[in-house]
JSON list of C-alpha atoms and ligand atoms in Angstrom, two decimals:
[
{"chain": "J", "resi": 1360, "resn": "MET", "atom": "CA", "xyz": [108.63, 126.11, 91.21]},
{"chain": "J", "resi": 1361, "resn": "THR", "atom": "CA", "xyz": [106.98, 125.41, 87.89]},
{"chain": "J", "resi": 1362, "resn": "LEU", "atom": "CA", "xyz": [103.39, 124.20, 87.62]},
{"chain": "J", "resi": 1363, "resn": "GLN", "atom": "CA", "xyz": [104.68, 120.90, 86.27]},
{"chain": "J", "resi": 1364, "resn": "ALA", "atom": "CA", "xyz": [106.91, 120.43, 89.34]},
{"chain": "J", "resi": 1365, "resn": "LEU", "atom": "CA", "xyz": [104.01, 121.30, 91.68]},
{"chain": "J", "resi": 1366, "resn": "TYR", "atom": "CA", "xyz": [101.95, 118.66, 89.93]},
{"chain": "J", "resi": 1367, "resn": "THR", "atom": "CA", "xyz": [104.57, 115.88, 90.11]},
{"chain": "J", "resi": 1368, "resn": "VAL", "atom": "CA", "xyz": [105.66, 116.56, 93.70]},
{"chain": "J", "resi": 1369, "resn": "PHE", "atom": "CA", "xyz": [102.33, 117.39, 95.37]},
{"chain": "J", "resi": 1370, "resn": "VAL", "atom": "CA", "xyz": [99.24, 116.73, 93.24]},
{"chain": "J", "resi": 1371, "resn": "TYR", "atom": "CA", "xyz": [100.09, 113.51, 91.44]},
{"chain": "J", "resi": 1372, "resn": "PRO", "atom": "CA", "xyz": [101.34, 111.72, 94.60]},
{"chain": "J", "resi": 1373, "resn": "ILE", "atom": "CA", "xyz": [98.08, 112.53, 96.42]},
{"chain": "J", "resi": 1374, "resn": "VAL", "atom": "CA", "xyz": [95.99, 111.35, 93.48]},
{"chain": "J", "resi": 1375, "resn": "TYR", "atom": "CA", "xyz": [98.07, 108.17, 93.30]},
{"chain": "J", "resi": 1376, "resn": "ILE", "atom": "CA", "xyz": [97.97, 107.25, 97.01]},
{"chain": "J", "resi": 1377, "resn": "LEU", "atom": "CA", "xyz": [94.33, 108.22, 97.73]},
{"chain": "J", "resi": 1378, "resn": "PRO", "atom": "CA", "xyz": [92.90, 104.66, 97.36]},
{"chain": "J", "resi": 1379, "resn": "ALA", "atom": "CA", "xyz": [95.37, 103.46, 100.03]},
{"chain": "J", "resi": 1380, "resn": "TYR", "atom": "CA", "xyz": [94.43, 106.32, 102.39]},
{"chain": "J", "resi": 1381, "resn": "VAL", "atom": "CA", "xyz": [90.70, 105.65, 101.94]},
{"chain": "J", "resi": 1382, "resn": "ALA", "atom": "CA", "xyz": [91.14, 101.89, 102.36]},
{"chain": "J", "resi": 1383, "resn": "ASN", "atom": "CA", "xyz": [93.12, 102.47, 105.54]},
{"chain": "J", "resi": 1384, "resn": "ALA", "atom": "CA", "xyz": [90.79, 105.05, 107.09]},
{"chain": "J", "resi": 1385, "resn": "SER", "atom": "CA", "xyz": [87.32, 103.72, 106.21]},
{"chain": "J", "resi": 1386, "resn": "PRO", "atom": "CA", "xyz": [87.27, 100.51, 108.33]},
{"chain": "J", "resi": 1387, "resn": "VAL", "atom": "CA", "xyz": [86.79, 102.67, 111.43]},
{"chain": "J", "resi": 1388, "resn": "LEU", "atom": "CA", "xyz": [83.35, 103.53, 109.97]},
{"chain": "J", "resi": 1389, "resn": "PHE", "atom": "CA", "xyz": [82.46, 99.96, 108.91]},
{"chain": "J", "resi": 1390, "resn": "GLY", "atom": "CA", "xyz": [84.04, 97.71, 111.52]},
{"chain": "J", "resi": 1391, "resn": "LYS", "atom": "CA", "xyz": [81.70, 98.19, 114.46]},
{"chain": "J", "resi": 1392, "resn": "GLY", "atom": "CA", "xyz": [79.99, 94.99, 115.53]},
{"chain": "J", "resi": 1393, "resn": "SER", "atom": "CA", "xyz": [81.63, 92.85, 112.86]},
{"chain": "J", "resi": 1394, "resn": "ARG", "atom": "CA", "xyz": [83.37, 89.53, 113.56]},
{"chain": "J", "resi": 1395, "resn": "PRO", "atom": "CA", "xyz": [87.10, 89.62, 114.14]},
{"chain": "J", "resi": 1396, "resn": "LEU", "atom": "CA", "xyz": [89.20, 88.41, 111.20]},
{"chain": "J", "resi": 1397, "resn": "ASP", "atom": "CA", "xyz": [91.02, 85.97, 113.49]},
{"chain": "J", "resi": 1398, "resn": "PHE", "atom": "CA", "xyz": [87.68, 84.57, 114.81]},
{"chain": "J", "resi": 1399, "resn": "GLY", "atom": "CA", "xyz": [89.03, 85.04, 118.32]},
{"chain": "J", "resi": 1400, "resn": "MET", "atom": "CA", "xyz": [91.83, 82.54, 117.78]},
{"chain": "J", "resi": 1401, "resn": "LYS", "atom": "CA", "xyz": [95.04, 82.72, 119.72]},
{"chain": "J", "resi": 1402, "resn": "MET", "atom": "CA", "xyz": [98.67, 81.89, 119.10]},
{"chain": "J", "resi": 1403, "resn": "ASN", "atom": "CA", "xyz": [100.90, 81.15, 122.10]},
{"chain": "J", "resi": 1404, "resn": "GLY", "atom": "CA", "xyz": [98.21, 82.54, 124.37]},
{"chain": "J", "resi": 1405, "resn": "LYS", "atom": "CA", "xyz": [97.87, 85.86, 122.51]},
{"chain": "J", "resi": 1406, "resn": "ARG", "atom": "CA", "xyz": [95.21, 86.84, 119.97]},
{"chain": "J", "resi": 1407, "resn": "ILE", "atom": "CA", "xyz": [96.45, 86.40, 116.38]},
{"chain": "J", "resi": 1408, "resn": "LEU", "atom": "CA", "xyz": [95.22, 89.87, 115.33]},
{"chain": "J", "resi": 1409, "resn": "GLY", "atom": "CA", "xyz": [92.84, 91.06, 118.05]},
{"chain": "J", "resi": 1410, "resn": "SER", "atom": "CA", "xyz": [89.20, 92.18, 117.97]},
{"chain": "J", "resi": 1411, "resn": "ASN", "atom": "CA", "xyz": [89.87, 95.47, 116.19]},
{"chain": "J", "resi": 1412, "resn": "LYS", "atom": "CA", "xyz": [90.65, 93.87, 112.81]},
{"chain": "J", "resi": 1413, "resn": "THR", "atom": "CA", "xyz": [87.21, 92.83, 111.54]},
{"chain": "J", "resi": 1414, "resn": "ILE", "atom": "CA", "xyz": [85.86, 91.06, 108.46]},
{"chain": "J", "resi": 1415, "resn": "ARG", "atom": "CA", "xyz": [83.45, 93.83, 107.43]},
{"chain": "J", "resi": 1416, "resn": "GLY", "atom": "CA", "xyz": [86.01, 96.56, 108.13]},
{"chain": "J", "resi": 1417, "resn": "THR", "atom": "CA", "xyz": [88.58, 94.79, 105.97]},
{"chain": "J", "resi": 1418, "resn": "VAL", "atom": "CA", "xyz": [86.30, 93.90, 103.04]},
{"chain": "J", "resi": 1419, "resn": "LEU", "atom": "CA", "xyz": [84.54, 97.28, 102.88]},
{"chain": "J", "resi": 1420, "resn": "GLY", "atom": "CA", "xyz": [87.83, 99.13, 103.46]},
{"chain": "J", "resi": 1421, "resn": "ILE", "atom": "CA", "xyz": [89.39, 97.45, 100.41]},
{"chain": "J", "resi": 1422, "resn": "ALA", "atom": "CA", "xyz": [86.21, 97.99, 98.39]},
{"chain": "J", "resi": 1423, "resn": "SER", "atom": "CA", "xyz": [86.10, 101.72, 99.28]},
{"chain": "J", "resi": 1424, "resn": "GLY", "atom": "CA", "xyz": [89.69, 102.21, 98.16]},
{"chain": "J", "resi": 1425, "resn": "ILE", "atom": "CA", "xyz": [89.00, 100.48, 94.83]},
{"chain": "J", "resi": 1426, "resn": "VAL", "atom": "CA", "xyz": [85.87, 102.55, 94.20]},
{"chain": "J", "resi": 1427, "resn": "VAL", "atom": "CA", "xyz": [87.73, 105.79, 94.94]},
{"chain": "J", "resi": 1428, "resn": "GLY", "atom": "CA", "xyz": [90.56, 104.81, 92.57]},
{"chain": "J", "resi": 1429, "resn": "ALA", "atom": "CA", "xyz": [88.15, 103.75, 89.82]},
{"chain": "J", "resi": 1430, "resn": "VAL", "atom": "CA", "xyz": [86.46, 107.16, 90.00]},
{"chain": "J", "resi": 1431, "resn": "GLU", "atom": "CA", "xyz": [89.37, 109.56, 90.53]},
{"chain": "J", "resi": 1432, "resn": "TYR", "atom": "CA", "xyz": [92.19, 107.94, 88.52]},
{"chain": "J", "resi": 1433, "resn": "PRO", "atom": "CA", "xyz": [90.51, 108.25, 85.11]},
{"chain": "J", "resi": 1434, "resn": "LEU", "atom": "CA", "xyz": [89.83, 111.94, 85.81]},
{"chain": "J", "resi": 1435, "resn": "PHE", "atom": "CA", "xyz": [93.46, 112.70, 86.55]},
{"chain": "J", "resi": 1436, "resn": "HIS", "atom": "CA", "xyz": [95.01, 110.38, 84.00]},
{"chain": "J", "resi": 1437, "resn": "ALA", "atom": "CA", "xyz": [92.67, 111.49, 81.24]},
{"chain": "J", "resi": 1438, "resn": "LEU", "atom": "CA", "xyz": [95.55, 112.75, 79.11]},
{"chain": "J", "resi": 1439, "resn": "ASP", "atom": "CA", "xyz": [98.01, 109.98, 79.91]},
{"chain": "J", "resi": 1440, "resn": "LYS", "atom": "CA", "xyz": [96.19, 107.28, 77.94]},
{"chain": "J", "resi": 1441, "resn": "VAL", "atom": "CA", "xyz": [96.73, 104.75, 80.72]},
{"chain": "J", "resi": 1442, "resn": "PRO", "atom": "CA", "xyz": [94.37, 101.80, 80.15]},
{"chain": "J", "resi": 1443, "resn": "PHE", "atom": "CA", "xyz": [91.53, 101.71, 82.66]},
{"chain": "J", "resi": 1444, "resn": "PHE", "atom": "CA", "xyz": [92.47, 98.13, 83.56]},
{"chain": "J", "resi": 1445, "resn": "SER", "atom": "CA", "xyz": [95.96, 99.24, 84.71]},
{"chain": "J", "resi": 1446, "resn": "LEU", "atom": "CA", "xyz": [94.47, 102.03, 86.81]},
{"chain": "J", "resi": 1447, "resn": "LEU", "atom": "CA", "xyz": [92.04, 99.60, 88.38]},
{"chain": "J", "resi": 1448, "resn": "ALA", "atom": "CA", "xyz": [94.87, 97.13, 89.11]},
{"chain": "J", "resi": 1449, "resn": "ILE", "atom": "CA", "xyz": [96.84, 99.89, 90.88]},
{"chain": "J", "resi": 1450, "resn": "ALA", "atom": "CA", "xyz": [93.80, 100.83, 92.98]},
{"chain": "J", "resi": 1451, "resn": "VAL", "atom": "CA", "xyz": [93.23, 97.16, 93.87]},
{"chain": "J", "resi": 1452, "resn": "LEU", "atom": "CA", "xyz": [96.84, 96.58, 94.93]},
{"chain": "J", "resi": 1453, "resn": "LEU", "atom": "CA", "xyz": [97.07, 99.86, 96.88]},
{"chain": "J", "resi": 1454, "resn": "SER", "atom": "CA", "xyz": [93.81, 99.12, 98.72]},
{"chain": "J", "resi": 1455, "resn": "ALA", "atom": "CA", "xyz": [94.54, 95.45, 99.43]},
{"chain": "J", "resi": 1456, "resn": "GLY", "atom": "CA", "xyz": [98.12, 96.38, 100.35]},
{"chain": "J", "resi": 1457, "resn": "ALA", "atom": "CA", "xyz": [96.93, 99.05, 102.79]},
{"chain": "J", "resi": 1458, "resn": "LEU", "atom": "CA", "xyz": [94.78, 96.55, 104.65]},
{"chain": "J", "resi": 1459, "resn": "ALA", "atom": "CA", "xyz": [97.45, 93.82, 104.47]},
{"chain": "J", "resi": 1460, "resn": "GLY", "atom": "CA", "xyz": [99.99, 96.24, 105.98]},
{"chain": "J", "resi": 1461, "resn": "ASP", "atom": "CA", "xyz": [97.55, 97.30, 108.69]},
{"chain": "J", "resi": 1462, "resn": "ILE", "atom": "CA", "xyz": [96.77, 93.67, 109.52]},
{"chain": "J", "resi": 1463, "resn": "LEU", "atom": "CA", "xyz": [100.46, 92.74, 109.51]},
{"chain": "J", "resi": 1464, "resn": "GLY", "atom": "CA", "xyz": [100.98, 95.60, 111.97]},
{"chain": "J", "resi": 1465, "resn": "SER", "atom": "CA", "xyz": [98.36, 94.17, 114.32]},
{"chain": "J", "resi": 1466, "resn": "PHE", "atom": "CA", "xyz": [99.94, 90.73, 114.00]},
{"chain": "J", "resi": 1467, "resn": "ILE", "atom": "CA", "xyz": [103.29, 92.20, 115.06]},
{"chain": "J", "resi": 1468, "resn": "LYS", "atom": "CA", "xyz": [101.68, 94.22, 117.89]},
{"chain": "J", "resi": 1469, "resn": "ARG", "atom": "CA", "xyz": [99.97, 91.13, 119.32]},
{"chain": "J", "resi": 1470, "resn": "ARG", "atom": "CA", "xyz": [103.21, 89.10, 119.17]},
{"chain": "J", "resi": 1471, "resn": "THR", "atom": "CA", "xyz": [104.94, 91.78, 121.25]},
{"chain": "J", "resi": 1472, "resn": "GLY", "atom": "CA", "xyz": [102.11, 91.47, 123.79]},
{"chain": "J", "resi": 1473, "resn": "MET", "atom": "CA", "xyz": [100.58, 94.85, 122.98]},
{"chain": "J", "resi": 1474, "resn": "GLU", "atom": "CA", "xyz": [96.80, 95.13, 123.52]},
{"chain": "J", "resi": 1475, "resn": "SER", "atom": "CA", "xyz": [94.51, 96.14, 120.66]},
{"chain": "J", "resi": 1476, "resn": "GLY", "atom": "CA", "xyz": [94.36, 99.90, 120.22]},
{"chain": "J", "resi": 1477, "resn": "LYS", "atom": "CA", "xyz": [97.68, 100.60, 121.92]},
{"chain": "J", "resi": 1478, "resn": "ASN", "atom": "CA", "xyz": [100.04, 102.95, 120.15]},
{"chain": "J", "resi": 1479, "resn": "PHE", "atom": "CA", "xyz": [103.02, 101.49, 118.27]},
{"chain": "J", "resi": 1480, "resn": "PRO", "atom": "CA", "xyz": [104.87, 104.49, 116.78]},
{"chain": "J", "resi": 1481, "resn": "LEU", "atom": "CA", "xyz": [105.82, 104.25, 113.09]},
{"chain": "J", "resi": 1482, "resn": "LEU", "atom": "CA", "xyz": [104.22, 100.81, 112.61]},
{"chain": "J", "resi": 1483, "resn": "ASP", "atom": "CA", "xyz": [100.73, 102.34, 113.14]},
{"chain": "J", "resi": 1484, "resn": "GLN", "atom": "CA", "xyz": [101.41, 105.26, 110.81]},
{"chain": "J", "resi": 1485, "resn": "TYR", "atom": "CA", "xyz": [103.45, 103.62, 108.06]},
{"chain": "J", "resi": 1486, "resn": "GLY", "atom": "CA", "xyz": [102.65, 99.89, 108.00]},
{"chain": "J", "resi": 1487, "resn": "PHE", "atom": "CA", "xyz": [99.75, 100.30, 105.56]},
{"chain": "J", "resi": 1488, "resn": "PHE", "atom": "CA", "xyz": [101.66, 102.85, 103.47]},
{"chain": "J", "resi": 1489, "resn": "VAL", "atom": "CA", "xyz": [104.80, 100.75, 102.95]},
{"chain": "J", "resi": 1490, "resn": "VAL", "atom": "CA", "xyz": [102.96, 97.53, 102.06]},
{"chain": "J", "resi": 1491, "resn": "ALA", "atom": "CA", "xyz": [100.54, 99.36, 99.72]},
{"chain": "J", "resi": 1492, "resn": "LEU", "atom": "CA", "xyz": [103.42, 100.97, 97.80]},
{"chain": "J", "resi": 1493, "resn": "LEU", "atom": "CA", "xyz": [105.41, 97.71, 97.69]},
{"chain": "J", "resi": 1494, "resn": "LEU", "atom": "CA", "xyz": [102.48, 95.79, 96.24]},
{"chain": "J", "resi": 1495, "resn": "ALA", "atom": "CA", "xyz": [101.56, 98.42, 93.66]},
{"chain": "J", "resi": 1496, "resn": "SER", "atom": "CA", "xyz": [105.08, 99.39, 92.61]},
{"chain": "J", "resi": 1497, "resn": "PRO", "atom": "CA", "xyz": [105.58, 96.62, 89.99]},
{"chain": "J", "resi": 1498, "resn": "LEU", "atom": "CA", "xyz": [102.71, 98.13, 88.00]},
{"chain": "J", "resi": 1499, "resn": "GLY", "atom": "CA", "xyz": [104.56, 101.41, 87.54]},
{"chain": "J", "resi": 1500, "resn": "TYR", "atom": "CA", "xyz": [103.18, 104.98, 87.66]},
{"chain": "J", "resi": 1501, "resn": "MET", "atom": "CA", "xyz": [104.67, 105.51, 91.16]},
{"chain": "J", "resi": 1502, "resn": "PRO", "atom": "CA", "xyz": [105.37, 109.10, 92.21]},
{"chain": "J", "resi": 1503, "resn": "ASP", "atom": "CA", "xyz": [109.06, 110.08, 91.89]},
{"chain": "J", "resi": 1504, "resn": "ALA", "atom": "CA", "xyz": [111.46, 110.29, 94.88]},
{"chain": "J", "resi": 1505, "resn": "TYR", "atom": "CA", "xyz": [110.39, 113.86, 95.80]},
{"chain": "J", "resi": 1506, "resn": "GLY", "atom": "CA", "xyz": [106.75, 112.86, 95.53]},
{"chain": "J", "resi": 1507, "resn": "LEU", "atom": "CA", "xyz": [107.33, 109.86, 97.78]},
{"chain": "J", "resi": 1508, "resn": "LEU", "atom": "CA", "xyz": [109.16, 112.03, 100.30]},
{"chain": "J", "resi": 1509, "resn": "PHE", "atom": "CA", "xyz": [106.20, 114.40, 100.34]},
{"chain": "J", "resi": 1510, "resn": "LEU", "atom": "CA", "xyz": [103.87, 111.43, 100.91]},
{"chain": "J", "resi": 1511, "resn": "VAL", "atom": "CA", "xyz": [105.96, 110.18, 103.84]},
{"chain": "J", "resi": 1512, "resn": "VAL", "atom": "CA", "xyz": [105.49, 113.57, 105.55]},
{"chain": "J", "resi": 1513, "resn": "LEU", "atom": "CA", "xyz": [101.82, 113.83, 104.56]},
{"chain": "J", "resi": 1514, "resn": "THR", "atom": "CA", "xyz": [101.04, 110.31, 105.79]},
{"chain": "J", "resi": 1515, "resn": "GLY", "atom": "CA", "xyz": [102.47, 111.02, 109.24]},
{"chain": "J", "resi": 1516, "resn": "VAL", "atom": "CA", "xyz": [100.65, 114.36, 109.54]},
{"chain": "J", "resi": 1517, "resn": "LEU", "atom": "CA", "xyz": [97.32, 113.00, 108.25]},
{"chain": "J", "resi": 1518, "resn": "HIS", "atom": "CA", "xyz": [97.47, 109.99, 110.55]},
{"chain": "J", "resi": 1519, "resn": "VAL", "atom": "CA", "xyz": [97.81, 112.19, 113.61]},
{"chain": "J", "resi": 1520, "resn": "LEU", "atom": "CA", "xyz": [95.13, 114.66, 112.45]},
{"chain": "J", "resi": 1521, "resn": "THR", "atom": "CA", "xyz": [92.53, 112.10, 111.30]},
{"chain": "J", "resi": 1522, "resn": "ASN", "atom": "CA", "xyz": [92.85, 109.96, 114.43]},
{"chain": "J", "resi": 1523, "resn": "MET", "atom": "CA", "xyz": [92.56, 113.05, 116.60]},
{"chain": "J", "resi": 1524, "resn": "GLY", "atom": "CA", "xyz": [89.49, 114.13, 114.60]},
{"chain": "J", "resi": 1525, "resn": "ALA", "atom": "CA", "xyz": [87.88, 110.67, 114.80]},
{"chain": "J", "resi": 1526, "resn": "TYR", "atom": "CA", "xyz": [88.46, 110.68, 118.57]},
{"chain": "J", "resi": 1527, "resn": "LYS", "atom": "CA", "xyz": [86.90, 114.14, 118.99]},
{"chain": "J", "resi": 1528, "resn": "LEU", "atom": "CA", "xyz": [83.90, 113.02, 116.91]},
{"chain": "J", "resi": 1529, "resn": "GLY", "atom": "CA", "xyz": [83.51, 109.96, 119.13]},
{"chain": "J", "resi": 1530, "resn": "ILE", "atom": "CA", "xyz": [84.25, 107.51, 116.26]},
{"chain": "J", "resi": 1531, "resn": "LYS", "atom": "CA", "xyz": [87.45, 106.27, 117.91]},
{"chain": "J", "resi": 1532, "resn": "LYS", "atom": "CA", "xyz": [88.08, 105.45, 121.56]},
{"chain": "J", "resi": 1533, "resn": "VAL", "atom": "CA", "xyz": [91.68, 106.69, 121.59]},
{"chain": "J", "resi": 1534, "resn": "PRO", "atom": "CA", "xyz": [93.22, 109.75, 119.89]},
{"chain": "J", "resi": 1535, "resn": "TRP", "atom": "CA", "xyz": [95.87, 107.76, 117.95]},
{"chain": "Y", "resi": 1293, "resn": "CTP", "atom": "N1", "xyz": [88.90, 98.28, 111.77]},
{"chain": "Y", "resi": 1293, "resn": "CTP", "atom": "C1", "xyz": [88.29, 97.13, 111.26]},
{"chain": "Y", "resi": 1293, "resn": "CTP", "atom": "N2", "xyz": [88.98, 96.28, 110.42]},
{"chain": "Y", "resi": 1293, "resn": "CTP", "atom": "C2", "xyz": [90.27, 96.55, 110.07]},
{"chain": "Y", "resi": 1293, "resn": "CTP", "atom": "C3", "xyz": [90.91, 97.71, 110.57]},
{"chain": "Y", "resi": 1293, "resn": "CTP", "atom": "C4", "xyz": [90.20, 98.55, 111.42]},
{"chain": "Y", "resi": 1293, "resn": "CTP", "atom": "O1", "xyz": [87.11, 96.89, 111.54]},
{"chain": "Y", "resi": 1293, "resn": "CTP", "atom": "N3", "xyz": [90.92, 95.70, 109.25]},
{"chain": "Y", "resi": 1293, "resn": "CTP", "atom": "C5", "xyz": [88.13, 99.21, 112.64]},
{"chain": "Y", "resi": 1293, "resn": "CTP", "atom": "C6", "xyz": [87.92, 98.65, 114.04]},
{"chain": "Y", "resi": 1293, "resn": "CTP", "atom": "O2", "xyz": [86.65, 99.06, 114.48]},
{"chain": "Y", "resi": 1293, "resn": "CTP", "atom": "C7", "xyz": [89.02, 99.34, 114.82]},
{"chain": "Y", "resi": 1293, "resn": "CTP", "atom": "C8", "xyz": [89.11, 100.71, 114.17]},
{"chain": "Y", "resi": 1293, "resn": "CTP", "atom": "O3", "xyz": [88.81, 100.43, 112.78]},
{"chain": "Y", "resi": 1293, "resn": "CTP", "atom": "O4", "xyz": [88.69, 99.45, 116.18]},
{"chain": "Y", "resi": 1293, "resn": "CTP", "atom": "C9", "xyz": [90.47, 101.36, 114.31]},
{"chain": "Y", "resi": 1293, "resn": "CTP", "atom": "O5", "xyz": [91.46, 100.60, 113.64]},
{"chain": "Y", "resi": 1293, "resn": "CTP", "atom": "P1", "xyz": [93.00, 100.63, 114.00]},
{"chain": "Y", "resi": 1293, "resn": "CTP", "atom": "O6", "xyz": [93.41, 101.91, 114.65]},
{"chain": "Y", "resi": 1293, "resn": "CTP", "atom": "O7", "xyz": [93.70, 100.19, 112.79]},
{"chain": "Y", "resi": 1293, "resn": "CTP", "atom": "O8", "xyz": [93.10, 99.42, 115.06]},
{"chain": "Y", "resi": 1293, "resn": "CTP", "atom": "P2", "xyz": [93.57, 99.47, 116.57]},
{"chain": "Y", "resi": 1293, "resn": "CTP", "atom": "O9", "xyz": [92.37, 99.70, 117.41]},
{"chain": "Y", "resi": 1293, "resn": "CTP", "atom": "O10", "xyz": [94.72, 100.39, 116.75]},
{"chain": "Y", "resi": 1293, "resn": "CTP", "atom": "O11", "xyz": [94.05, 97.95, 116.81]},
{"chain": "Y", "resi": 1293, "resn": "CTP", "atom": "P3", "xyz": [95.54, 97.36, 116.66]},
{"chain": "Y", "resi": 1293, "resn": "CTP", "atom": "O12", "xyz": [96.20, 97.52, 117.98]},
{"chain": "Y", "resi": 1293, "resn": "CTP", "atom": "O13", "xyz": [95.28, 95.94, 116.27]},
{"chain": "Y", "resi": 1293, "resn": "CTP", "atom": "O14", "xyz": [96.22, 98.13, 115.56]},
{"chain": "Y", "resi": 1294, "resn": "MG", "atom": "MG1", "xyz": [95.32, 102.10, 116.08]}
]
């Protein structure tokens, strides 16, 4: 494998997706004690989103992703002459998309009658990832097909490892 290939398949995809990962992971640090996004409202007797999707977690999660993108993108794109505004727009859409996907996942989980925090395989791991990429894709600069494939694997592995870690550290109540 050439250095260029290593960069496009492994390094660039991580640099690209990092704002979405940070936006998705940071609410667990910020959400405690914040009001639920759905203000406790129900739909057909079931919570719209549940208590685990909070206002502070959502706002600060999106903000964290944007800050991370604004700092790291210019470093890695230094030679690509991509305007800072485009980089910022990608970070905004990836971060907002990550939270939108996560929230959409909770909406679906509640409609199926699943309690907050219960495990819904694939939706829990990939909801944020798919919506983030869909929202940001019109702006271009997406990783290529091999890079995306690598990210699909990485996202699944990281989700399992970070949730396990957060559980061991006492940040999360359940290990998923
Ligand atoms: N969190 C938050 N706001 C969000 C997403 C997450 O405050 N928009 C915080 C909450 O404290 C939540 C924790 O992060 O308990 C873990 O989030 P997550 O695993 O996404 O939620 P679940 O507990 O699995 O709830 P759900 O079943 O609705 O997915
Ligand atoms: Mg969960």
